[in-house]
Amino acid sequence: MTGPPVTGTLPGTGTLSEKDVRRLDRVIIRFAGDSGDGMQLTGDRFTSETASFGNDLSTLPNFPAEIRAPAGTLPGVSSFQLHFADHDILTPGDAPNVLVAMNPAALKANIADVPRGAEVIVNTDEFTKRAMSKVGYEASPLEDGSLDGFHVHPVPLTTLTVEALKEFALSRKEAERSKNMFALGLLSWMYHRPTEGTEKFLKQKFAKKPEIMKANLAAFHAGWNFGETTEDFAVSYEVAPAATAFPTGTYRNISGNLALSYGLIAASRQADLPLYLGSYPITPASDILHELSKHKNFGVRTFQAEDEIAGIGAALGAAFGGSLAVTTTSGPGVALKSETIGLAVSLELPLLVVDIQRGGPSTGLPTKTEQADLLQAMYGRNGEAPVPIVAPCTPADCFDAAMEAARIAVTYRTPVLLLSDGYLANGSEPWRIPEIDELPDLRVQFATGPNHTTEDGTEVFWPYKRDPETLARPWAIPGTPGLEHRIGGIEKQDGTGNISYDPANHDFMVRTRQAKVDGIKVPDLDVDDPSGAANTLVLGWGSTYGPIAAAVRRLRSAGESIAQAHLRHLNPFPRNLGEVLARYEHVVVPEMNLGQLSMLLRARYLADVQPFTQVNGMPFKEEQLANALEATLHGH
């Protein structure tokens, strides 16, 4: 982590610092404060500057579900963790090297995660007797010796911010609101982050409020200057760009929800179909609705419905009308949409159902992450209603997963469930912007005329006459002359699409719909087993990819032989999955649920899969997984 002191030019100053500059290969910073302290904005700005500097990075925003939790309380603490490095990294980090605590509640809620010897920056102005007693501190932790194992930097952030802004015509309360920018300036100095992007951001954000804009800029610069001049910060740190971590290309920092939104837009363009989103706001999926509503210039139409059922009903209608139709939600919304998903299965129309999973059941933990909707996605409908399932593994991968879900939907005429989660949705990482010619061709052919000849030689249109390879039925745009056909949820007669209660026909249609999903072409499962001699396989899906890969990397560096594989397609499973499972003596499946994928694999392949689970609303930690896998390797 640390290296020899060096000196260097500070970004934005062109001057040589008189203080020591130490090189680090990686840093984990956590900003924590009251939910009104602007910690998410602070973390986001620090992340953006870090991305522009060229570091690899991974973030973990963590905030309360309440819009404004009681000030100064433990449930009201909001935090933002950022891991950045000069090399390829996979997770937001297990424990922060630096904690910025804006008040006693933030300190108490986070100090248990901070290792001894780490740096703790505290806003001493907020450590009043009343504020400390509110979270159970009988004496000040800054004075009772409980923080002796840390490098504590007591900084009167509020006082310094108010003092820096005294020339502006602001009330004390208004001035205090800029203390997050003071903290951002201090940390930007401490880790040599660029400042131009934040300055531009503040000028744009407060363009209509020039006094507020100038105040925030002044607070930001005051924080930088404080770091440069105070004796308490004798050292600053340098983390070089991750020059070798990225293939050549143009990169930007991106969150999972933003990547997913861009993936949907790209899919609609590649399919040459208008994109229609029917959605009802729900955490943590609402950002997709917000983002897509900005892109009418790409033929995107967004409809904020009155409820979840209306949202998917409108989307299914748009699919019938020839759009690339999407509905976005989280677990509780999927439950409400289940009947209409079943209708889409029966109608055999392309529809993307995006589930950004969160803690459950019921309202559960709206702002925390979980992977507990897999069985709901697989079976959560009445009758035999098979639906393909695709799961992204990183924030940037949400773009490719959206493209893949769209490919399956339009090719096979089926609803597709896209399973992301809160960790991927809100987390961010560098993303290489693809070239247009790298994207798949998703164009489809609509039905234009009769496709069947009856016994008497009459040419007619059969809406359920299938493609022999994909078993997809034709997609007929309503209003096309001669292609009139019946739609609805009652069972269809094979071929004609007429209502049918015939037992043999129902059996045939149920088996045909299942065969269509089972026959979807997906890539074989790729196994990472460098030694070729491992007897333990770690198999994951979704957002567990980063922690699993980091844990496997740690074990291999310690000389262990272990294989890793990750599932993107959960229905149908890759063709070679059974063979892969049979190849290994031990198969461990880490999941943020109580073992849902493990149960599916045991039932399908009769494999002795060992689940490793947690449901605490947070992603796995690298060390936690590494210890569990090491125990498996050595038979503990």
XYZ file of C-alpha atoms in Angstrom:
636
model
C 0.000 0.000 0.000
C 2.749 2.471 0.824
C 5.918 3.422 -0.959
C 8.839 5.810 -0.628
C 8.091 9.522 -0.303
C 8.332 11.480 -3.548
C 7.541 15.009 -4.584
C 5.388 15.974 -7.513
C 3.269 18.615 -9.168
C -0.153 19.012 -7.634
C -3.017 18.855 -10.134
C -4.360 22.252 -11.026
C -1.572 24.221 -9.358
C 1.571 23.735 -11.381
C 3.509 24.182 -8.165
C 5.728 21.782 -6.300
C 4.392 20.655 -2.924
C 6.721 20.981 0.042
C 5.027 18.034 1.706
C 5.857 14.396 1.171
C 3.981 12.565 -1.541
C 3.724 8.800 -1.088
C 2.835 6.411 -3.853
C 0.098 3.849 -3.254
C -1.141 1.101 -5.535
C -4.735 1.350 -4.282
C -6.942 3.224 -1.811
C -10.394 2.616 -0.339
C -12.193 5.761 0.858
C -15.563 5.923 2.584
C -17.474 9.181 2.912
C -20.115 8.971 5.656
C -22.535 11.470 7.089
C -26.142 12.354 7.658
C -28.448 11.660 4.725
C -28.650 15.421 4.215
C -24.886 15.952 4.154
C -24.449 15.232 0.447
C -22.253 12.144 0.809
C -23.543 10.552 -2.397
C -22.781 13.715 -4.360
C -19.349 13.988 -2.733
C -18.541 10.380 -3.549
C -19.855 10.704 -7.067
C -17.698 13.768 -7.765
C -14.578 12.118 -6.310
C -15.359 9.063 -8.449
C -15.753 11.115 -11.617
C -12.404 12.832 -11.115
C -10.782 9.487 -10.344
C -12.189 8.022 -13.543
C -10.926 10.977 -15.592
C -7.499 10.511 -14.016
C -7.396 6.956 -15.402
C -7.585 4.780 -12.290
C -9.541 1.561 -12.247
C -12.338 1.932 -9.716
C -15.363 0.333 -8.099
C -17.951 2.043 -5.911
C -20.505 1.096 -3.254
C -23.135 3.738 -2.441
C -25.078 2.893 0.731
C -27.973 5.025 1.907
C -31.158 4.785 3.985
C -34.526 4.017 2.443
C -36.178 7.059 4.027
C -36.163 10.193 1.889
C -35.008 12.144 4.943
C -34.257 9.980 7.960
C -34.023 11.711 11.374
C -30.917 13.906 11.421
C -27.969 12.639 13.422
C -29.346 9.122 13.951
C -27.786 5.798 13.046
C -30.615 4.857 10.615
C -30.034 8.177 8.863
C -26.363 7.560 8.009
C -25.513 7.650 4.311
C -22.148 6.478 2.982
C -20.264 6.140 -0.280
C -17.246 3.840 -0.625
C -14.771 4.094 -3.494
C -11.921 1.707 -4.274
C -9.440 3.026 -6.861
C -6.104 1.634 -8.000
C -3.254 1.656 -10.491
C -4.201 -1.895 -11.543
C -7.247 -4.007 -12.339
C -9.617 -4.270 -9.348
C -12.864 -6.180 -8.923
C -14.710 -4.923 -5.819
C -15.364 -1.704 -3.855
C -13.016 -3.093 -1.203
C -13.589 -4.886 2.073
C -12.532 -2.125 4.490
C -11.768 1.585 4.045
C -8.247 2.961 4.390
C -9.821 6.373 4.978
C -13.103 7.171 6.704
C -14.527 10.669 6.490
C -17.128 10.949 9.283
C -19.254 14.079 9.192
C -20.931 13.465 12.572
C -21.002 11.051 15.558
C -23.638 8.828 13.939
C -21.458 8.392 10.842
C -18.462 7.496 13.013
C -20.363 4.988 15.120
C -22.072 3.346 12.144
C -18.819 2.821 10.225
C -15.842 2.611 12.583
C -16.260 -1.161 13.063
C -15.415 -1.619 9.354
C -12.216 0.439 9.571
C -8.973 -1.482 10.214
C -6.521 -0.314 12.851
C -3.961 2.096 11.468
C -6.375 3.582 8.944
C -7.007 7.309 8.683
C -10.158 8.771 10.181
C -11.145 12.344 9.336
C -13.857 13.649 11.671
C -15.863 16.854 11.621
C -15.291 17.918 15.227
C -17.942 20.656 15.047
C -20.696 18.042 15.053
C -19.435 16.215 18.151
C -21.676 18.086 20.554
C -22.938 16.458 23.740
C -26.479 16.233 22.332
C -25.361 14.729 19.003
C -23.161 12.153 20.742
C -25.819 11.120 23.268
C -28.289 10.614 20.384
C -26.201 7.673 19.128
C -25.170 6.312 22.540
C -21.769 7.930 23.130
C -21.501 8.646 26.864
C -18.152 10.363 26.337
C -16.535 11.835 23.259
C -14.818 9.122 21.190
C -12.330 11.814 20.180
C -11.154 12.073 23.789
C -11.796 8.738 25.528
C -9.008 6.811 23.795
C -11.330 4.570 21.780
C -9.770 5.840 18.533
C -6.154 5.493 19.640
C -5.531 2.716 17.111
C -6.354 5.007 14.185
C -4.693 8.023 12.603
C -7.349 10.535 13.574
C -7.521 13.933 11.884
C -9.872 16.216 13.840
C -11.056 18.907 11.435
C -13.659 21.578 12.309
C -15.217 21.221 8.859
C -18.319 23.259 9.582
C -16.424 26.163 11.154
C -13.817 26.210 8.404
C -16.516 26.154 5.726
C -18.507 28.987 7.305
C -15.313 31.021 7.705
C -14.370 30.439 4.066
C -17.806 31.658 2.937
C -18.176 34.694 5.197
C -17.797 37.057 2.211
C -20.946 35.609 0.634
C -24.446 36.766 1.499
C -25.444 33.400 2.944
C -27.018 32.440 6.238
C -24.973 30.175 8.505
C -27.275 27.271 7.648
C -26.796 27.848 3.924
C -23.022 28.098 4.341
C -22.900 24.897 6.402
C -24.467 22.981 3.516
C -21.217 23.432 1.559
C -19.136 21.469 4.074
C -19.278 18.399 1.838
C -17.484 20.422 -0.856
C -14.841 21.421 1.703
C -14.347 17.726 2.514
C -14.177 16.912 -1.201
C -11.512 19.573 -1.709
C -9.462 18.211 1.187
C -9.623 14.628 -0.114
C -8.893 15.827 -3.649
C -5.684 17.421 -2.356
C -4.847 14.389 -0.264
C -5.040 12.005 -3.247
C -4.040 14.322 -6.086
C -7.396 14.215 -7.826
C -8.040 16.610 -10.724
C -10.295 19.551 -9.899
C -11.461 20.811 -13.288
C -14.380 18.401 -13.609
C -15.846 19.300 -10.208
C -15.455 23.006 -10.906
C -17.293 22.587 -14.223
C -19.980 20.470 -12.546
C -20.658 23.090 -9.862
C -20.814 25.879 -12.433
C -23.391 23.952 -14.457
C -25.434 22.667 -11.498
C -25.828 26.112 -9.920
C -25.770 28.201 -13.103
C -29.088 29.811 -12.138
C -27.907 30.438 -8.559
C -24.541 32.176 -9.018
C -24.103 32.979 -5.307
C -24.565 29.325 -4.330
C -22.254 28.272 -7.170
C -19.500 30.651 -6.036
C -19.920 29.513 -2.429
C -19.539 25.838 -3.319
C -16.489 26.570 -5.449
C -14.988 28.602 -2.596
C -15.619 25.770 -0.122
C -14.070 23.249 -2.511
C -10.941 25.389 -2.978
C -10.775 26.106 0.770
C -10.696 22.353 1.456
C -7.845 21.902 -1.040
C -5.902 24.790 0.474
C -6.490 23.508 4.004
C -4.853 20.203 3.088
C -1.947 22.038 1.512
C -1.301 24.339 4.487
C -2.313 22.512 7.678
C 0.329 20.664 9.666
C -2.102 17.843 10.472
C -1.832 16.487 6.922
C 1.908 16.112 6.452
C 1.634 13.624 3.603
C -0.421 13.393 0.424
C -0.796 10.272 -1.669
C -0.468 9.408 -5.316
C -2.217 6.516 -7.064
C -1.006 6.317 -10.659
C -3.407 5.693 -13.569
C -4.144 2.041 -14.312
C -2.345 2.192 -17.652
C -2.182 -1.575 -18.181
C -5.593 -2.517 -16.756
C -7.661 -1.484 -19.769
C -7.665 -2.522 -23.424
C -7.256 0.349 -25.871
C -10.394 2.412 -26.280
C -12.446 5.343 -25.055
C -13.665 4.949 -21.491
C -16.120 6.643 -19.191
C -17.294 6.034 -15.642
C -20.714 4.379 -15.651
C -23.236 2.982 -13.176
C -25.171 -0.206 -13.805
C -28.518 1.521 -14.335
C -26.977 3.997 -16.763
C -25.212 1.205 -18.678
C -28.461 -0.746 -18.811
C -30.294 2.316 -20.149
C -27.687 2.799 -22.868
C -27.879 -0.908 -23.689
C -31.635 -0.673 -24.209
C -31.249 2.353 -26.493
C -28.470 0.646 -28.473
C -30.587 -2.512 -28.792
C -33.519 -0.520 -30.176
C -31.268 1.145 -32.726
C -29.675 -2.166 -33.733
C -33.139 -3.714 -34.051
C -34.425 -0.656 -35.919
C -37.391 -0.568 -33.544
C -38.709 2.298 -31.421
C -37.989 1.807 -27.708
C -40.994 1.972 -25.396
C -40.722 1.934 -21.598
C -43.830 1.413 -19.491
C -42.755 1.812 -15.881
C -43.777 2.712 -12.360
C -41.105 4.316 -10.130
C -39.506 1.939 -7.627
C -36.139 1.850 -5.866
C -33.587 0.923 -7.187
C -34.921 0.856 -10.779
C -36.231 4.423 -11.114
C -32.985 5.781 -12.569
C -33.638 3.818 -15.776
C -36.938 5.641 -16.236
C -35.231 8.956 -15.469
C -32.452 8.291 -17.986
C -34.547 6.938 -20.846
C -36.907 9.908 -20.571
C -34.004 12.113 -21.695
C -33.553 10.378 -25.044
C -36.601 11.125 -27.176
C -34.160 12.010 -29.959
C -33.406 8.280 -30.277
C -37.057 7.390 -30.694
C -37.481 6.486 -27.021
C -40.938 6.832 -25.502
C -41.351 6.615 -21.741
C -44.644 6.217 -19.897
C -44.773 6.647 -16.117
C -47.839 4.600 -15.297
C -50.160 4.834 -12.295
C -49.062 1.421 -11.024
C -46.906 -1.608 -11.840
C -49.663 -3.483 -13.685
C -50.480 -0.526 -15.925
C -46.759 -0.123 -16.707
C -46.308 -3.645 -18.026
C -49.733 -3.625 -19.694
C -48.758 -0.564 -21.710
C -45.378 -2.126 -22.544
C -47.012 -5.336 -23.774
C -49.350 -3.267 -25.920
C -46.335 -1.493 -27.390
C -44.759 -4.888 -28.144
C -47.935 -5.905 -29.966
C -47.628 -2.655 -31.925
C -44.064 -3.380 -33.062
C -41.872 -1.623 -30.485
C -38.928 -2.942 -28.485
C -40.918 -2.890 -25.258
C -39.474 -2.685 -21.748
C -40.843 -2.508 -18.233
C -38.555 -1.819 -15.269
C -39.132 -2.647 -11.619
C -37.819 -4.409 -8.532
C -38.953 -7.577 -6.764
C -42.292 -6.306 -5.365
C -43.168 -4.991 -8.822
C -42.359 -8.303 -10.509
C -44.911 -9.922 -8.202
C -47.568 -7.471 -9.428
C -46.561 -7.912 -13.078
C -46.664 -11.723 -12.977
C -50.084 -12.127 -14.661
C -49.121 -9.888 -17.565
C -45.764 -11.667 -17.935
C -47.812 -14.850 -18.284
C -49.947 -13.111 -20.905
C -46.775 -12.194 -22.824
C -45.739 -15.861 -22.651
C -49.103 -16.862 -24.122
C -49.078 -14.125 -26.773
C -45.425 -14.932 -27.558
C -44.378 -11.312 -27.952
C -40.939 -9.816 -27.209
C -40.926 -7.946 -23.890
C -38.016 -7.045 -21.599
C -38.832 -7.211 -17.889
C -35.984 -5.581 -15.966
C -35.829 -6.543 -12.284
C -33.315 -4.537 -10.241
C -33.374 -6.835 -7.217
C -33.430 -5.511 -3.663
C -33.833 -6.944 -0.185
C -37.192 -8.609 0.484
C -39.732 -9.979 1.130
C -42.531 -7.425 0.640
C -41.127 -3.881 0.859
C -38.064 -5.378 2.560
C -34.888 -3.315 2.257
C -35.520 -0.893 -0.635
C -31.978 0.526 -0.774
C -30.038 -2.682 -0.019
C -29.002 -5.417 -2.430
C -30.036 -9.060 -2.727
C -30.264 -11.861 -5.311
C -33.423 -13.453 -3.969
C -35.714 -13.053 -7.005
C -34.225 -15.907 -9.038
C -36.938 -18.441 -8.218
C -39.596 -15.757 -8.741
C -38.100 -15.039 -12.165
C -37.981 -18.731 -12.976
C -41.353 -19.871 -11.656
C -43.300 -16.861 -10.338
C -46.311 -17.207 -12.666
C -49.372 -19.428 -12.778
C -49.242 -22.405 -15.091
C -46.276 -23.487 -17.171
C -44.929 -20.079 -18.226
C -41.218 -20.403 -19.070
C -39.244 -17.160 -19.411
C -35.574 -16.749 -20.397
C -33.406 -15.133 -17.683
C -30.242 -13.068 -18.236
C -28.090 -11.631 -15.425
C -25.292 -9.022 -15.762
C -22.203 -9.448 -13.577
C -20.743 -5.918 -13.278
C -22.098 -2.368 -13.667
C -20.541 -2.022 -17.140
C -21.781 -5.485 -18.136
C -25.371 -4.241 -17.755
C -24.983 -2.741 -21.250
C -24.120 -6.081 -22.858
C -26.729 -7.953 -20.803
C -29.442 -5.574 -22.041
C -28.328 -6.194 -25.633
C -28.388 -9.957 -25.059
C -31.840 -9.872 -23.446
C -33.132 -7.882 -26.428
C -31.578 -10.395 -28.868
C -33.367 -13.287 -27.206
C -36.677 -11.427 -26.945
C -36.921 -10.376 -30.591
C -35.417 -13.560 -32.042
C -37.578 -15.995 -30.083
C -40.671 -13.784 -29.542
C -40.729 -14.145 -25.791
C -40.647 -12.033 -22.665
C -37.170 -12.030 -21.076
C -36.321 -11.299 -17.448
C -33.168 -9.265 -16.906
C -31.953 -9.722 -13.317
C -29.703 -6.914 -12.083
C -29.554 -5.786 -8.442
C -29.050 -2.718 -6.274
C -25.285 -3.232 -5.983
C -24.832 -3.244 -9.763
C -27.453 -0.536 -10.344
C -25.869 2.076 -8.068
C -22.236 0.966 -8.245
C -19.948 2.260 -10.968
C -16.771 1.337 -12.836
C -14.924 2.294 -16.042
C -16.694 1.195 -19.238
C -15.160 0.987 -22.688
C -17.557 2.614 -25.129
C -18.060 0.074 -27.946
C -17.796 0.867 -31.619
C -21.048 0.634 -33.568
C -19.727 -2.175 -35.745
C -19.085 -4.245 -32.599
C -22.787 -4.337 -31.755
C -24.975 -7.240 -32.937
C -27.490 -6.863 -35.763
C -30.883 -7.294 -34.080
C -33.130 -6.417 -37.033
C -36.264 -8.521 -37.374
C -38.667 -9.244 -40.206
C -42.299 -8.477 -39.515
C -44.955 -10.603 -41.159
C -46.126 -8.930 -44.370
C -48.567 -11.401 -45.887
C -50.114 -14.895 -45.762
C -47.855 -17.682 -44.504
C -50.059 -20.765 -44.821
C -52.017 -22.511 -47.559
C -55.154 -24.367 -46.550
C -56.299 -27.661 -48.019
C -58.486 -25.874 -50.541
C -55.552 -23.755 -51.714
C -56.536 -20.550 -49.920
C -53.588 -18.473 -48.671
C -54.148 -17.324 -45.074
C -52.191 -15.872 -42.167
C -51.576 -18.170 -39.229
C -50.284 -16.158 -36.244
C -48.922 -19.281 -34.509
C -47.157 -20.913 -37.433
C -43.607 -21.260 -36.185
C -40.089 -20.787 -37.470
C -38.747 -24.363 -37.646
C -35.402 -23.363 -36.107
C -36.394 -20.950 -33.312
C -40.059 -22.000 -32.851
C -40.855 -18.259 -32.848
C -44.237 -17.238 -34.191
C -44.529 -14.408 -36.736
C -44.660 -10.819 -35.448
C -47.534 -9.120 -37.229
C -48.032 -5.376 -36.862
C -51.684 -4.528 -36.168
C -53.297 -2.751 -39.090
C -51.427 -4.747 -41.730
C -54.108 -5.840 -44.262
C -54.829 -9.548 -44.170
C -52.897 -10.199 -40.959
C -55.781 -9.742 -38.529
C -55.506 -12.219 -35.669
C -56.910 -12.890 -32.234
C -54.922 -12.110 -29.079
C -55.707 -12.813 -25.426
C -54.809 -14.991 -22.492
C -56.985 -18.011 -23.271
C -55.127 -20.957 -24.796
C -54.521 -20.719 -28.548
C -54.978 -23.379 -31.150
C -51.691 -24.371 -32.735
C -51.195 -22.474 -35.971
C -54.496 -20.616 -36.268
C -54.380 -18.882 -32.888
C -58.082 -19.502 -32.373
C -59.368 -20.164 -28.857
C -58.962 -23.833 -27.980
C -59.932 -25.903 -24.950
C -58.767 -29.139 -26.535
C -56.637 -31.124 -24.020
C -54.222 -32.447 -26.621
C -53.713 -28.981 -28.118
C -53.034 -27.479 -24.669
C -50.472 -30.186 -23.926
C -48.810 -29.517 -27.289
C -48.728 -25.723 -26.827
C -47.334 -25.957 -23.275
C -44.572 -28.292 -24.428
C -43.857 -26.156 -27.499
C -43.465 -22.956 -25.450
C -41.099 -24.801 -23.134
C -39.162 -26.237 -26.073
C -38.783 -22.744 -27.529
C -37.112 -21.480 -24.352
C -35.052 -24.658 -23.933
C -33.810 -24.257 -27.514
C -32.532 -20.710 -27.169
C -28.924 -20.604 -28.323
C -26.642 -19.329 -25.562
C -22.840 -19.594 -25.322
C -21.268 -22.499 -23.477
C -20.109 -21.797 -19.933
C -16.492 -20.658 -19.931
C -14.438 -22.049 -17.043
C -11.366 -20.233 -15.730
C -9.085 -23.062 -14.553
C -5.450 -22.105 -15.333
C -3.917 -25.216 -13.791
C -6.414 -27.604 -15.341
C -6.070 -29.664 -12.183
C -8.416 -27.926 -9.752
C -10.947 -30.106 -7.943
C -13.001 -27.160 -6.638
C -15.171 -24.898 -8.807
C -16.670 -21.618 -7.623
C -19.816 -20.944 -9.634
C -21.603 -17.609 -9.394
C -24.215 -15.501 -11.119
C -24.977 -11.797 -11.217
C -23.176 -9.305 -9.005
C -21.208 -11.905 -7.042
C -18.711 -11.921 -9.919
C -16.402 -9.243 -8.481
C -16.065 -10.665 -4.941
C -15.709 -14.226 -6.272
C -13.037 -13.256 -8.805
C -11.139 -11.236 -6.176
C -11.266 -14.131 -3.696
C -10.109 -16.618 -6.344
C -7.287 -14.274 -7.339
C -6.198 -14.069 -3.688
C -6.199 -17.860 -3.272
C -4.270 -18.440 -6.490
C -1.636 -15.909 -5.437
C -1.236 -18.009 -2.280
C -0.570 -21.085 -4.411
C -4.019 -22.678 -4.361
C -5.558 -24.380 -7.387
C -9.185 -23.379 -7.842
C -11.525 -22.935 -10.835
C -14.115 -20.208 -11.413
C -17.130 -19.900 -13.715
C -19.958 -17.396 -13.895
C -23.448 -17.831 -15.318
C -25.021 -15.084 -17.439
C -27.846 -17.266 -18.780
C -29.988 -18.777 -16.022
C -32.782 -19.996 -18.286
C -31.916 -21.856 -20.342
C -28.670 -22.901 -18.717
C -25.650 -23.309 -21.025
C -25.601 -26.673 -22.784
C -22.316 -27.728 -21.188
C -23.233 -26.829 -17.587
C -23.949 -30.415 -16.528
C -20.615 -31.606 -17.891
C -18.797 -28.754 -16.120
C -20.421 -29.573 -12.765
C -19.542 -33.253 -13.114
C -15.889 -32.361 -13.729
C -15.248 -31.065 -10.196
C -15.290 -32.810 -6.841
C -16.514 -29.680 -5.056
C -18.791 -26.962 -6.462
C -19.404 -23.894 -4.280
C -22.130 -21.387 -5.215
C -21.973 -18.037 -3.354
C -25.338 -16.252 -3.495
C -27.024 -13.313 -1.781
C -30.066 -15.448 -0.957
C -30.639 -18.743 0.868
C -29.360 -20.940 -1.964
C -31.764 -20.532 -4.888
C -29.347 -21.306 -7.730
C -27.896 -24.177 -5.691
C -31.370 -25.707 -5.437
C -31.952 -25.375 -9.180
C -28.603 -27.011 -9.986
C -29.153 -29.847 -7.536
C -32.587 -30.549 -9.023
C -31.510 -30.296 -12.671
C -28.115 -32.007 -12.579
C -28.149 -34.074 -9.362
C -24.869 -32.341 -8.479
C -23.616 -32.015 -4.901
C -23.563 -28.213 -5.021
C -22.574 -26.457 -1.794
C -24.281 -23.090 -1.221
C -22.489 -20.234 0.541
C -25.053 -17.575 1.302
C -25.677 -14.229 2.948
C -28.712 -11.960 3.064
C -27.542 -8.889 4.969
C -28.271 -6.378 2.211
C -24.584 -5.933 1.346
C -22.326 -7.582 -1.263
C -19.879 -10.302 -0.269
C -16.430 -9.260 0.928
C -13.327 -10.666 -0.731
C -11.759 -11.916 2.501
C -15.008 -13.529 3.639
C -15.283 -15.538 0.420
C -11.579 -16.381 0.331
C -11.764 -17.839 3.852
C -14.841 -19.906 3.004
C -13.288 -21.236 -0.192
C -10.021 -22.025 1.562
C -11.961 -24.095 4.089
C -13.544 -26.044 1.228
C -10.172 -26.582 -0.443
C -8.720 -28.068 2.719
C -11.797 -30.005 3.801
C -12.564 -27.946 6.908
